[in-house]
Amino acid sequence: MKAHRIIGLMCAAVLGILTGFWVGSGTGMDLSAYLIQAGEGLRTLAMSGFLGNLAAWALVLALSALPLLLLAFPRGRGAFTKTDTLLPLSSLLLFLALFFAVNPTLLNSPLPEYWVLGAAGSALCAVVCWLVLRLLEPMDRRDLPALAGLLALLLTTCALLMVFSAGYSSAAAFLGGAQAIQEGNTGAPDAAQTTIWLRGLLTILTAIPTLLGGGVLLWSSDLARTMARGPFEEETLAQCEKTANGCRRVIQAAVLISLGANLLQLVLSSALTSQSYTFSLPLSTLALAAALFLLCRCIQQGKALLDDNRSII
């Protein structure tokens, strides 16, 4: 794996951690608040007069129509398919989000800001679903190098999203746990501080298997690109051997980390104000590593069988 890909993976994890701290510490504003603020600005504009009302409606309609641009761009996008119906749906959801952000009192909901946020999130989800489905539609008409490039891109994207999510959730969970420990142990601040530091270490340990899972996905993308040149080429076989050995080490590390986290708490139990013993295996990482390990071994065995057949002929 090249150094710049590892750096990219670590940057995604750090970005997730920073986002988790920013949101969890309360310094970041709730996403729904941004939408409500935008709605208040549009409502103020609409109430400023006829031209202001016209401008507000023009902004709402223009923003709502943004997903529809994907029906015409980029050039060479191909014929319209059933998947393209997701774009008008996204536009409708975006329009409803903006309309009710401007007029939250029209919603029959005790928390209108969350309905608005849900509608905007659903609009974004529809666009993402459209993108994935459109990428998958022409797969049966692509040649092997193009398929390998598409698969490598999807695997790399999944790896970055996986480690970003791990960093975000770990940071947010740590902040919540640290606050609970401080509030529940005001009479023993030193012990609480020790517990918080250990909780931070355990958070890092439990996040490592997910980071390793992101690395497995990057190995998969590298293997996909290499296989495009030929599944039984020497370069592919060498990549398979390196990847299989790496997957074996990932599986070993993932299961031992789960045990190590519990043992660390057990050894330091006398100095902690709270403990949390879990037996949670990183199933996604284990499944990815096991599947990639099996694929590499199948390719190697296929090459051996091919050589045997050629020697007989």
Tab-separated table of C-alpha atoms in Angstrom:
chain	number	residue	atom	x	y	z
A	1	MET	CA	0.000	0.000	0.000
A	2	LYS	CA	1.397	3.375	-1.005
A	3	ALA	CA	2.216	5.968	1.632
A	4	HIS	CA	-0.205	8.598	0.326
A	5	ARG	CA	-3.122	6.155	0.668
A	6	ILE	CA	-2.208	5.458	4.291
A	7	ILE	CA	-1.928	9.197	4.925
A	8	GLY	CA	-5.355	9.711	3.352
A	9	LEU	CA	-6.830	7.030	5.615
A	10	MET	CA	-5.313	8.612	8.719
A	11	CYS	CA	-6.511	12.076	7.663
A	12	ALA	CA	-10.070	10.743	7.340
A	13	ALA	CA	-9.827	9.253	10.843
A	14	VAL	CA	-8.443	12.500	12.298
A	15	LEU	CA	-11.178	14.494	10.567
A	16	GLY	CA	-13.787	12.175	12.086
A	17	ILE	CA	-12.237	12.592	15.547
A	18	LEU	CA	-12.163	16.378	15.258
A	19	THR	CA	-15.757	16.413	14.045
A	20	GLY	CA	-16.789	14.198	16.959
A	21	PHE	CA	-15.088	16.503	19.469
A	22	TRP	CA	-16.548	19.594	17.795
A	23	VAL	CA	-20.093	18.250	17.879
A	24	GLY	CA	-19.819	16.434	21.217
A	25	SER	CA	-18.275	19.368	23.066
A	26	GLY	CA	-21.233	21.579	22.229
A	27	THR	CA	-19.170	24.131	20.281
A	28	GLY	CA	-20.730	22.964	17.037
A	29	MET	CA	-24.279	23.935	16.150
A	30	ASP	CA	-26.933	21.319	15.486
A	31	LEU	CA	-27.451	20.837	11.746
A	32	SER	CA	-31.145	21.530	12.143
A	33	ALA	CA	-30.279	24.950	13.597
A	34	TYR	CA	-28.533	25.924	10.368
A	35	LEU	CA	-31.629	24.998	8.375
A	36	ILE	CA	-33.911	26.908	10.720
A	37	GLN	CA	-31.623	29.945	10.525
A	38	ALA	CA	-31.690	29.742	6.727
A	39	GLY	CA	-35.484	29.494	6.884
A	40	GLU	CA	-35.673	32.540	9.150
A	41	GLY	CA	-33.520	34.478	6.709
A	42	LEU	CA	-35.769	33.513	3.804
A	43	ARG	CA	-38.873	34.397	5.814
A	44	THR	CA	-37.430	37.816	6.639
A	45	LEU	CA	-36.660	38.326	2.958
A	46	ALA	CA	-40.172	37.248	1.934
A	47	MET	CA	-41.785	39.669	4.392
A	48	SER	CA	-39.765	42.629	3.159
A	49	GLY	CA	-42.124	43.249	0.245
A	50	PHE	CA	-43.241	41.958	-3.127
A	51	LEU	CA	-39.750	41.792	-4.623
A	52	GLY	CA	-38.387	40.194	-1.462
A	53	ASN	CA	-41.113	37.538	-1.528
A	54	LEU	CA	-40.362	36.887	-5.206
A	55	ALA	CA	-36.639	36.583	-4.471
A	56	ALA	CA	-37.286	34.160	-1.582
A	57	TRP	CA	-39.411	31.894	-3.780
A	58	ALA	CA	-36.779	32.087	-6.530
A	59	LEU	CA	-34.067	30.981	-4.078
A	60	VAL	CA	-36.181	28.098	-2.759
A	61	LEU	CA	-37.021	26.868	-6.262
A	62	ALA	CA	-33.435	27.259	-7.482
A	63	LEU	CA	-32.006	25.311	-4.551
A	64	SER	CA	-34.689	22.640	-4.893
A	65	ALA	CA	-33.857	22.198	-8.586
A	66	LEU	CA	-30.165	21.488	-7.975
A	67	PRO	CA	-30.563	17.668	-8.032
A	68	LEU	CA	-32.354	17.951	-11.390
A	69	LEU	CA	-29.157	19.254	-12.959
A	70	LEU	CA	-27.863	15.688	-12.815
A	71	LEU	CA	-30.482	14.800	-15.437
A	72	ALA	CA	-28.521	16.865	-17.960
A	73	PHE	CA	-24.961	16.861	-16.625
A	74	PRO	CA	-22.320	15.630	-16.995
A	75	ARG	CA	-22.295	15.286	-20.732
A	76	GLY	CA	-22.362	11.735	-21.969
A	77	ARG	CA	-24.280	10.538	-18.914
A	78	GLY	CA	-26.267	8.129	-21.084
A	79	ALA	CA	-29.972	7.514	-21.579
A	80	PHE	CA	-32.557	8.085	-18.869
A	81	THR	CA	-33.314	5.082	-16.669
A	82	LYS	CA	-35.640	4.231	-13.802
A	83	THR	CA	-32.886	5.258	-11.403
A	84	ASP	CA	-33.260	8.869	-12.564
A	85	THR	CA	-36.648	9.067	-10.833
A	86	LEU	CA	-34.709	9.449	-7.593
A	87	LEU	CA	-33.613	12.938	-8.664
A	88	PRO	CA	-37.139	14.459	-8.812
A	89	LEU	CA	-37.803	12.786	-5.462
A	90	SER	CA	-34.690	14.449	-4.048
A	91	SER	CA	-35.832	17.819	-5.415
A	92	LEU	CA	-39.270	17.399	-3.840
A	93	LEU	CA	-37.774	16.527	-0.444
A	94	LEU	CA	-35.397	19.475	-0.647
A	95	PHE	CA	-38.272	21.800	-1.523
A	96	LEU	CA	-40.311	20.531	1.444
A	97	ALA	CA	-37.327	20.981	3.758
A	98	LEU	CA	-36.840	24.580	2.645
A	99	PHE	CA	-40.560	25.387	2.640
A	100	PHE	CA	-41.121	24.123	6.181
A	101	ALA	CA	-37.878	25.726	7.355
A	102	VAL	CA	-39.470	29.006	6.301
A	103	ASN	CA	-42.878	28.026	7.727
A	104	PRO	CA	-42.220	25.653	10.682
A	105	THR	CA	-45.617	26.439	12.267
A	106	LEU	CA	-47.358	24.661	9.372
A	107	LEU	CA	-45.851	21.343	10.470
A	108	ASN	CA	-47.992	19.144	12.693
A	109	SER	CA	-44.936	18.086	14.676
A	110	PRO	CA	-43.693	18.969	18.188
A	111	LEU	CA	-40.127	19.219	16.816
A	112	PRO	CA	-40.400	20.801	13.355
A	113	GLU	CA	-36.657	21.424	13.124
A	114	TYR	CA	-35.968	17.676	13.148
A	115	TRP	CA	-38.581	17.040	10.458
A	116	VAL	CA	-36.870	19.651	8.312
A	117	LEU	CA	-33.490	18.052	8.967
A	118	GLY	CA	-34.915	14.617	8.133
A	119	ALA	CA	-36.331	15.860	4.827
A	120	ALA	CA	-33.006	17.480	3.862
A	121	GLY	CA	-31.097	14.348	4.856
A	122	SER	CA	-33.478	12.181	2.820
A	123	ALA	CA	-32.897	14.427	-0.193
A	124	LEU	CA	-29.149	13.946	0.140
A	125	CYS	CA	-29.637	10.200	0.610
A	126	ALA	CA	-31.681	10.029	-2.606
A	127	VAL	CA	-28.859	11.703	-4.556
A	128	VAL	CA	-26.264	9.327	-3.087
A	129	CYS	CA	-28.462	6.318	-3.930
A	130	TRP	CA	-28.860	7.657	-7.476
A	131	LEU	CA	-25.094	8.006	-7.841
A	132	VAL	CA	-24.372	4.473	-6.630
A	133	LEU	CA	-27.095	2.894	-8.781
A	134	ARG	CA	-26.001	4.819	-11.866
A	135	LEU	CA	-22.444	3.637	-11.363
A	136	LEU	CA	-23.610	0.038	-11.091
A	137	GLU	CA	-25.958	0.072	-14.099
A	138	PRO	CA	-23.385	-0.165	-16.924
A	139	MET	CA	-21.169	-2.706	-15.169
A	140	ASP	CA	-22.177	-5.531	-17.518
A	141	ARG	CA	-21.094	-3.415	-20.504
A	142	ARG	CA	-17.702	-2.360	-19.130
A	143	ASP	CA	-14.425	-4.060	-19.876
A	144	LEU	CA	-12.262	-5.513	-17.114
A	145	PRO	CA	-9.940	-2.502	-16.575
A	146	ALA	CA	-12.910	-0.143	-16.300
A	147	LEU	CA	-14.665	-2.474	-13.857
A	148	ALA	CA	-11.517	-2.780	-11.781
A	149	GLY	CA	-11.130	0.993	-11.671
A	150	LEU	CA	-14.758	1.444	-10.589
A	151	LEU	CA	-14.448	-1.229	-7.912
A	152	ALA	CA	-11.217	0.302	-6.635
A	153	LEU	CA	-12.883	3.718	-6.408
A	154	LEU	CA	-15.860	2.333	-4.481
A	155	LEU	CA	-13.609	0.399	-2.084
A	156	THR	CA	-11.424	3.445	-1.437
A	157	THR	CA	-14.491	5.596	-0.757
A	158	CYS	CA	-15.878	2.989	1.626
A	159	ALA	CA	-12.537	2.825	3.453
A	160	LEU	CA	-12.462	6.599	3.981
A	161	LEU	CA	-16.068	6.680	5.163
A	162	MET	CA	-15.466	3.735	7.500
A	163	VAL	CA	-12.525	5.315	9.306
A	164	PHE	CA	-14.216	8.743	9.403
A	165	SER	CA	-17.268	7.165	11.024
A	166	ALA	CA	-15.078	5.270	13.496
A	167	GLY	CA	-13.236	8.433	14.477
A	168	TYR	CA	-16.442	10.438	14.854
A	169	SER	CA	-18.342	7.844	16.897
A	170	SER	CA	-15.338	7.092	19.117
A	171	ALA	CA	-14.730	10.764	19.906
A	172	ALA	CA	-18.405	11.461	20.599
A	173	ALA	CA	-18.713	8.369	22.834
A	174	PHE	CA	-15.553	9.302	24.748
A	175	LEU	CA	-16.792	12.825	25.449
A	176	GLY	CA	-20.139	11.530	26.673
A	177	GLY	CA	-18.490	8.947	28.925
A	178	ALA	CA	-15.951	11.445	30.294
A	179	GLN	CA	-18.682	13.906	31.205
A	180	ALA	CA	-20.663	11.193	33.009
A	181	ILE	CA	-17.573	10.113	34.975
A	182	GLN	CA	-16.813	13.683	36.061
A	183	GLU	CA	-20.386	14.374	37.127
A	184	GLY	CA	-20.659	11.090	39.040
A	185	ASN	CA	-17.358	11.348	40.923
A	186	THR	CA	-17.076	14.941	42.111
A	187	GLY	CA	-15.732	13.697	45.461
A	188	ALA	CA	-12.812	11.806	43.886
A	189	PRO	CA	-11.436	14.007	41.106
A	190	ASP	CA	-8.074	12.198	40.875
A	191	ALA	CA	-9.685	8.788	40.415
A	192	ALA	CA	-12.125	10.254	37.927
A	193	GLN	CA	-9.261	11.764	35.922
A	194	THR	CA	-7.443	8.413	35.885
A	195	THR	CA	-10.605	6.695	34.711
A	196	ILE	CA	-11.078	9.253	31.937
A	197	TRP	CA	-7.510	8.781	30.708
A	198	LEU	CA	-7.958	5.023	30.662
A	199	ARG	CA	-11.321	5.416	28.930
A	200	GLY	CA	-9.540	7.419	26.246
A	201	LEU	CA	-6.961	4.670	25.812
A	202	LEU	CA	-9.686	2.032	25.586
A	203	THR	CA	-11.519	4.158	23.023
A	204	ILE	CA	-8.403	4.191	20.857
A	205	LEU	CA	-7.947	0.441	21.251
A	206	THR	CA	-11.529	-0.376	20.321
A	207	ALA	CA	-11.319	1.900	17.264
A	208	ILE	CA	-8.179	0.219	15.903
A	209	PRO	CA	-10.016	-2.821	14.401
A	210	THR	CA	-12.252	-0.509	12.372
A	211	LEU	CA	-9.191	1.391	11.153
A	212	LEU	CA	-7.671	-1.953	10.174
A	213	GLY	CA	-10.896	-2.709	8.299
A	214	GLY	CA	-10.351	0.472	6.312
A	215	GLY	CA	-6.860	-0.755	5.511
A	216	VAL	CA	-8.290	-4.061	4.297
A	217	LEU	CA	-10.577	-2.160	1.929
A	218	LEU	CA	-7.573	-0.262	0.555
A	219	TRP	CA	-5.752	-3.560	0.025
A	220	SER	CA	-8.824	-4.749	-1.859
A	221	SER	CA	-8.752	-1.687	-4.102
A	222	ASP	CA	-5.050	-2.209	-4.817
A	223	LEU	CA	-5.699	-5.856	-5.660
A	224	ALA	CA	-8.575	-4.906	-7.972
A	225	ARG	CA	-6.323	-2.568	-9.946
A	226	THR	CA	-3.596	-5.206	-10.158
A	227	MET	CA	-6.002	-7.934	-11.266
A	228	ALA	CA	-7.114	-5.762	-14.179
A	229	ARG	CA	-3.726	-6.488	-15.782
A	230	GLY	CA	-4.342	-10.223	-15.456
A	231	PRO	CA	-5.506	-12.421	-12.562
A	232	PHE	CA	-2.565	-14.817	-12.886
A	233	GLU	CA	0.254	-12.392	-13.616
A	234	GLU	CA	3.298	-12.439	-11.357
A	235	GLU	CA	2.464	-8.973	-10.034
A	236	THR	CA	-1.039	-10.118	-9.084
A	237	LEU	CA	0.247	-13.254	-7.363
A	238	ALA	CA	2.806	-11.238	-5.391
A	239	GLN	CA	0.071	-8.796	-4.365
A	240	CYS	CA	-2.129	-11.726	-3.310
A	241	GLU	CA	0.601	-13.131	-1.080
A	242	LYS	CA	1.205	-9.790	0.620
A	243	THR	CA	-2.522	-9.173	1.029
A	244	ALA	CA	-3.228	-12.647	2.432
A	245	ASN	CA	-0.483	-12.266	5.029
A	246	GLY	CA	-1.774	-8.818	5.942
A	247	CYS	CA	-5.348	-10.118	6.343
A	248	ARG	CA	-4.139	-12.863	8.646
A	249	ARG	CA	-2.396	-10.301	10.849
A	250	VAL	CA	-5.491	-8.075	10.858
A	251	ILE	CA	-7.685	-10.955	12.069
A	252	GLN	CA	-5.210	-11.797	14.825
A	253	ALA	CA	-4.880	-8.177	15.938
A	254	ALA	CA	-8.641	-7.546	15.911
A	255	VAL	CA	-9.511	-10.417	18.246
A	256	LEU	CA	-6.539	-9.827	20.582
A	257	ILE	CA	-7.362	-6.142	20.991
A	258	SER	CA	-10.819	-7.045	22.322
A	259	LEU	CA	-9.188	-9.264	24.944
A	260	GLY	CA	-6.462	-6.720	25.735
A	261	ALA	CA	-8.966	-3.957	26.482
A	262	ASN	CA	-10.702	-6.087	29.108
A	263	LEU	CA	-7.406	-7.253	30.653
A	264	LEU	CA	-6.167	-3.656	30.915
A	265	GLN	CA	-9.241	-2.676	32.903
A	266	LEU	CA	-8.880	-5.742	35.094
A	267	VAL	CA	-5.263	-4.929	35.986
A	268	LEU	CA	-6.067	-1.281	36.798
A	269	SER	CA	-9.463	-1.901	38.387
A	270	SER	CA	-8.412	-0.636	41.838
A	271	ALA	CA	-7.674	2.839	40.439
A	272	LEU	CA	-10.864	3.225	38.399
A	273	THR	CA	-14.209	4.672	39.385
A	274	SER	CA	-16.102	2.817	36.631
A	275	GLN	CA	-15.408	-0.137	34.384
A	276	SER	CA	-16.981	-1.556	31.253
A	277	TYR	CA	-16.189	-5.109	30.175
A	278	THR	CA	-17.406	-6.100	26.746
A	279	PHE	CA	-17.022	-9.000	24.369
A	280	SER	CA	-17.642	-7.345	21.042
A	281	LEU	CA	-15.769	-8.684	18.059
A	282	PRO	CA	-15.278	-6.340	15.079
A	283	LEU	CA	-17.344	-8.530	12.781
A	284	SER	CA	-17.145	-6.259	9.738
A	285	THR	CA	-13.346	-6.153	9.884
A	286	LEU	CA	-13.138	-9.905	10.452
A	287	ALA	CA	-15.511	-10.617	7.562
A	288	LEU	CA	-13.645	-8.299	5.174
A	289	ALA	CA	-10.255	-9.715	6.086
A	290	ALA	CA	-11.458	-13.332	5.891
A	291	ALA	CA	-13.156	-12.796	2.513
A	292	LEU	CA	-10.109	-11.069	1.020
A	293	PHE	CA	-7.812	-13.759	2.436
A	294	LEU	CA	-9.957	-16.463	0.829
A	295	LEU	CA	-10.000	-14.610	-2.506
A	296	CYS	CA	-6.205	-14.328	-2.526
A	297	ARG	CA	-5.798	-18.020	-1.777
A	298	CYS	CA	-8.290	-18.929	-4.527
A	299	ILE	CA	-6.324	-16.875	-7.047
A	300	GLN	CA	-3.077	-18.541	-5.995
A	301	GLN	CA	-4.607	-22.014	-6.226
A	302	GLY	CA	-6.122	-21.139	-9.604
A	303	LYS	CA	-2.676	-20.191	-10.881
A	304	ALA	CA	-1.262	-23.494	-9.588
A	305	LEU	CA	-4.009	-25.479	-11.353
A	306	LEU	CA	-3.416	-23.529	-14.563
A	307	ASP	CA	0.292	-24.328	-14.459
A	308	ASP	CA	-0.491	-28.029	-13.859
A	309	ASN	CA	-2.848	-28.122	-16.852
A	310	ARG	CA	-0.280	-26.453	-19.072
A	311	SER	CA	2.395	-28.912	-17.991
A	312	ILE	CA	0.130	-31.865	-18.867
A	313	ILE	CA	-0.766	-30.431	-22.258
